[in-house]
PDB file of C-alpha atoms in Angstrom:
ATOM      1  CA  MET A   1     -60.557  28.683 -11.779  1.00 61.00           C
ATOM      2  CA  GLN A   2     -62.298  25.351 -11.462  1.00 71.00           C
ATOM      3  CA  ALA A   3     -62.217  23.223  -8.309  1.00 74.00           C
ATOM      4  CA  ASN A   4     -59.714  20.812  -9.886  1.00 76.00           C
ATOM      5  CA  ASP A   5     -57.344  23.670 -10.646  1.00 77.00           C
ATOM      6  CA  VAL A   6     -57.610  24.980  -7.100  1.00 83.00           C
ATOM      7  CA  ARG A   7     -56.765  21.493  -5.772  1.00 85.00           C
ATOM      8  CA  VAL A   8     -53.688  21.342  -7.994  1.00 84.00           C
ATOM      9  CA  LEU A   9     -52.670  24.831  -6.895  1.00 87.00           C
ATOM     10  CA  LYS A  10     -53.022  23.887  -3.229  1.00 90.00           C
ATOM     11  CA  GLY A  11     -51.189  20.615  -3.839  1.00 89.00           C
ATOM     12  CA  ALA A  12     -48.229  22.556  -5.199  1.00 91.00           C
ATOM     13  CA  ALA A  13     -48.353  25.651  -2.982  1.00 93.00           C
ATOM     14  CA  VAL A  14     -48.618  23.981   0.428  1.00 95.00           C
ATOM     15  CA  PRO A  15     -45.444  21.855   0.158  1.00 96.00           C
ATOM     16  CA  THR A  16     -43.622  24.755  -1.504  1.00 96.00           C
ATOM     17  CA  VAL A  17     -44.441  27.101   1.370  1.00 96.00           C
ATOM     18  CA  ALA A  18     -43.409  24.431   3.893  1.00 97.00           C
ATOM     19  CA  VAL A  19     -40.078  23.865   2.148  1.00 97.00           C
ATOM     20  CA  GLY A  20     -39.703  27.645   1.754  1.00 97.00           C
ATOM     21  CA  VAL A  21     -39.955  28.078   5.527  1.00 97.00           C
ATOM     22  CA  ILE A  22     -37.352  25.350   6.000  1.00 97.00           C
ATOM     23  CA  ALA A  23     -35.132  27.015   3.381  1.00 97.00           C
ATOM     24  CA  ALA A  24     -35.434  30.337   5.212  1.00 97.00           C
ATOM     25  CA  ILE A  25     -34.465  28.717   8.508  1.00 97.00           C
ATOM     26  CA  VAL A  26     -31.507  26.858   6.990  1.00 96.00           C
ATOM     27  CA  SER A  27     -30.410  29.993   5.129  1.00 96.00           C
ATOM     28  CA  ALA A  28     -30.641  32.008   8.351  1.00 96.00           C
ATOM     29  CA  ILE A  29     -28.429  29.472  10.108  1.00 96.00           C
ATOM     30  CA  PHE A  30     -25.769  29.505   7.391  1.00 95.00           C
ATOM     31  CA  ALA A  31     -25.982  33.083   6.061  1.00 93.00           C
ATOM     32  CA  GLY A  32     -27.825  35.084   8.712  1.00 94.00           C
ATOM     33  CA  PHE A  33     -30.633  37.525   8.043  1.00 95.00           C
ATOM     34  CA  THR A  34     -29.588  38.129   4.422  1.00 94.00           C
ATOM     35  CA  GLY A  35     -29.786  34.395   3.733  1.00 95.00           C
ATOM     36  CA  ALA A  36     -33.259  34.150   5.225  1.00 96.00           C
ATOM     37  CA  LEU A  37     -34.346  37.202   3.229  1.00 96.00           C
ATOM     38  CA  GLY A  38     -33.008  35.612   0.033  1.00 94.00           C
ATOM     39  CA  ALA A  39     -34.973  32.424   0.711  1.00 96.00           C
ATOM     40  CA  VAL A  40     -38.180  34.352   1.427  1.00 96.00           C
ATOM     41  CA  ILE A  41     -37.782  36.397  -1.775  1.00 94.00           C
ATOM     42  CA  ALA A  42     -37.182  33.138  -3.668  1.00 94.00           C
ATOM     43  CA  LEU A  43     -40.368  31.687  -2.197  1.00 96.00           C
ATOM     44  CA  GLY A  44     -42.343  34.722  -3.343  1.00 95.00           C
ATOM     45  CA  LEU A  45     -40.820  34.593  -6.811  1.00 92.00           C
ATOM     46  CA  VAL A  46     -41.524  30.885  -7.313  1.00 92.00           C
ATOM     47  CA  ALA A  47     -45.048  31.153  -5.902  1.00 94.00           C
ATOM     48  CA  VAL A  48     -45.971  34.098  -8.140  1.00 92.00           C
ATOM     49  CA  PHE A  49     -44.365  32.688 -11.304  1.00 89.00           C
ATOM     50  CA  PHE A  50     -45.911  29.260 -11.020  1.00 90.00           C
ATOM     51  CA  THR A  51     -49.333  30.484  -9.874  1.00 91.00           C
ATOM     52  CA  VAL A  52     -49.524  32.816 -12.864  1.00 90.00           C
ATOM     53  CA  GLY A  53     -48.406  29.954 -15.118  1.00 88.00           C
ATOM     54  CA  LEU A  54     -51.122  27.661 -13.778  1.00 87.00           C
ATOM     55  CA  ILE A  55     -53.759  30.368 -14.235  1.00 88.00           C
ATOM     56  CA  VAL A  56     -52.649  30.959 -17.841  1.00 88.00           C
ATOM     57  CA  VAL A  57     -52.734  27.247 -18.655  1.00 86.00           C
ATOM     58  CA  THR A  58     -56.167  26.907 -17.026  1.00 85.00           C
ATOM     59  CA  TRP A  59     -57.490  29.826 -19.040  1.00 87.00           C
ATOM     60  CA  ALA A  60     -56.054  28.396 -22.268  1.00 88.00           C
ATOM     61  CA  GLY A  61     -57.551  24.990 -21.458  1.00 82.00           C
ATOM     62  CA  ARG A  62     -61.016  26.486 -21.730  1.00 83.00           C
ATOM     63  CA  ILE A  63     -60.227  27.515 -25.306  1.00 86.00           C
ATOM     64  CA  SER A  64     -58.843  24.242 -26.673  1.00 83.00           C
ATOM     65  CA  PRO A  65     -56.360  21.466 -25.895  1.00 80.00           C
ATOM     66  CA  MET A  66     -53.924  22.899 -28.444  1.00 85.00           C
ATOM     67  CA  ALA A  67     -54.095  26.336 -26.817  1.00 87.00           C
ATOM     68  CA  MET A  68     -53.537  24.699 -23.452  1.00 85.00           C
ATOM     69  CA  PHE A  69     -50.458  22.888 -24.734  1.00 88.00           C
ATOM     70  CA  ALA A  70     -49.057  26.034 -26.315  1.00 91.00           C
ATOM     71  CA  ALA A  71     -49.718  28.038 -23.144  1.00 90.00           C
ATOM     72  CA  ALA A  72     -48.042  25.383 -20.996  1.00 87.00           C
ATOM     73  CA  VAL A  73     -44.929  25.254 -23.152  1.00 91.00           C
ATOM     74  CA  LEU A  74     -44.673  29.018 -23.574  1.00 92.00           C
ATOM     75  CA  SER A  75     -45.337  29.779 -19.902  1.00 89.00           C
ATOM     76  CA  TYR A  76     -42.686  27.243 -18.895  1.00 85.00           C
ATOM     77  CA  LEU A  77     -40.192  28.796 -21.289  1.00 91.00           C
ATOM     78  CA  VAL A  78     -40.981  32.311 -20.056  1.00 90.00           C
ATOM     79  CA  LYS A  79     -40.674  31.206 -16.408  1.00 84.00           C
ATOM     80  CA  VAL A  80     -37.307  29.541 -16.946  1.00 83.00           C
ATOM     81  CA  ILE A  81     -35.919  32.532 -18.833  1.00 90.00           C
ATOM     82  CA  ALA A  82     -37.310  35.007 -16.285  1.00 87.00           C
ATOM     83  CA  ILE A  83     -35.884  33.042 -13.352  1.00 80.00           C
ATOM     84  CA  MET A  84     -32.483  32.825 -15.070  1.00 84.00           C
ATOM     85  CA  ILE A  85     -32.535  36.593 -15.725  1.00 89.00           C
ATOM     86  CA  THR A  86     -33.544  37.246 -12.122  1.00 83.00           C
ATOM     87  CA  LEU A  87     -30.784  35.005 -10.770  1.00 78.00           C
ATOM     88  CA  ARG A  88     -28.260  36.741 -13.016  1.00 86.00           C
ATOM     89  CA  ALA A  89     -29.479  40.236 -12.129  1.00 86.00           C
ATOM     90  CA  PHE A  90     -29.197  39.650  -8.396  1.00 82.00           C
ATOM     91  CA  GLU A  91     -25.985  37.614  -8.266  1.00 79.00           C
ATOM     92  CA  THR A  92     -23.977  40.533  -6.841  1.00 84.00           C
ATOM     93  CA  THR A  93     -26.594  42.091  -4.561  1.00 83.00           C
ATOM     94  CA  THR A  94     -25.818  42.810  -0.924  1.00 86.00           C
ATOM     95  CA  VAL A  95     -29.420  43.211   0.278  1.00 89.00           C
ATOM     96  CA  PHE A  96     -29.874  39.436   0.456  1.00 91.00           C
ATOM     97  CA  ASP A  97     -27.600  36.446   0.027  1.00 91.00           C
ATOM     98  CA  PRO A  98     -27.568  35.538  -3.690  1.00 88.00           C
ATOM     99  CA  LYS A  99     -26.486  31.948  -3.047  1.00 90.00           C
ATOM    100  CA  ALA A 100     -29.317  31.335  -0.581  1.00 93.00           C
ATOM    101  CA  PHE A 101     -31.684  32.962  -3.077  1.00 91.00           C
ATOM    102  CA  ALA A 102     -30.444  30.859  -6.001  1.00 88.00           C
ATOM    103  CA  TRP A 103     -30.481  27.553  -4.126  1.00 93.00           C
ATOM    104  CA  SER A 104     -33.911  28.320  -2.715  1.00 95.00           C
ATOM    105  CA  VAL A 105     -35.275  29.106  -6.190  1.00 91.00           C
ATOM    106  CA  ILE A 106     -33.941  25.803  -7.506  1.00 92.00           C
ATOM    107  CA  VAL A 107     -35.236  23.710  -4.611  1.00 96.00           C
ATOM    108  CA  LEU A 108     -38.620  25.447  -4.504  1.00 96.00           C
ATOM    109  CA  THR A 109     -39.062  25.101  -8.268  1.00 92.00           C
ATOM    110  CA  VAL A 110     -38.471  21.355  -7.990  1.00 95.00           C
ATOM    111  CA  VAL A 111     -40.872  21.092  -5.030  1.00 96.00           C
ATOM    112  CA  TRP A 112     -43.570  23.090  -6.857  1.00 94.00           C
ATOM    113  CA  THR A 113     -43.175  20.968  -9.989  1.00 91.00           C
ATOM    114  CA  PHE A 114     -43.488  17.694  -8.079  1.00 95.00           C
ATOM    115  CA  GLY A 115     -46.447  19.064  -6.105  1.00 93.00           C
ATOM    116  CA  GLU A 116     -48.179  20.060  -9.314  1.00 89.00           C
ATOM    117  CA  MET A 117     -47.482  16.669 -10.903  1.00 88.00           C
ATOM    118  CA  ARG A 118     -48.810  14.881  -7.826  1.00 90.00           C
ATOM    119  CA  GLY A 119     -51.892  17.107  -7.839  1.00 86.00           C
ATOM    120  CA  PHE A 120     -52.656  16.324 -11.469  1.00 81.00           C
ATOM    121  CA  MET A 121     -52.106  12.593 -10.953  1.00 84.00           C
ATOM    122  CA  LYS A 122     -54.585  12.564  -8.049  1.00 84.00           C
ATOM    123  CA  LEU A 123     -57.355  14.159 -10.119  1.00 78.00           C
ATOM    124  CA  LYS A 124     -59.954  11.832 -11.534  1.00 71.00           C
ATOM    125  CA  LEU A 125     -59.969  13.221 -15.066  1.00 66.00           C
ATOM    126  CA  LEU A 126     -61.286  11.371 -18.076  1.00 62.00           C
ATOM    127  CA  TYR A 127     -58.824  10.937 -20.908  1.00 62.00           C
ATOM    128  CA  VAL A 128     -61.578  10.445 -23.494  1.00 62.00           C
ATOM    129  CA  GLU A 129     -65.151  11.640 -23.738  1.00 63.00           C
ATOM    130  CA  PRO A 130     -67.392   8.756 -22.536  1.00 65.00           C
ATOM    131  CA  ASP A 131     -70.062   8.782 -25.241  1.00 68.00           C
ATOM    132  CA  SER A 132     -68.067  10.161 -28.144  1.00 65.00           C
ATOM    133  CA  LYS A 133     -68.376   8.636 -31.589  1.00 69.00           C
ATOM    134  CA  VAL A 134     -65.279   7.421 -33.341  1.00 65.00           C
ATOM    135  CA  PRO A 135     -65.135   8.280 -37.067  1.00 69.00           C
ATOM    136  CA  GLY A 136     -65.281   5.239 -39.320  1.00 69.00           C
ATOM    137  CA  GLN A 137     -66.933   2.888 -36.813  1.00 68.00           C
ATOM    138  CA  GLY A 138     -70.398   2.952 -38.370  1.00 59.00           C
ATOM    139  CA  ASN A 139     -72.363   4.480 -35.489  1.00 53.00           C
TER     140      ASN A 139
END
């Protein structure tokens, strides 16, 4: 991973962990230990899914911009489907509170996404290559 990618990862992970701790506390207040456990499991799920997604997109970006785009779209699709399957699979569990888990997954996904967007917007990346030649311009 390059330094820029690590900065984006930190920019998304730090607020997500902070909100995850808050979600665990709020879930513990409203649903007890099982609520807090559901929020902590949700935090782990979101952190793992989105970290793996960022690593895949970073790897594909070294290949080509088209591979990066395809990896981003496919990893997003896989994450959404996997999270929906996970939410559905655990909706009747008694080990942790499924509602606290589901709400935490939703909130933490939104926080991670905004953190990642903010991280990418703060990077000083060039949109074009500085000394590239444009076809048809005579140089």
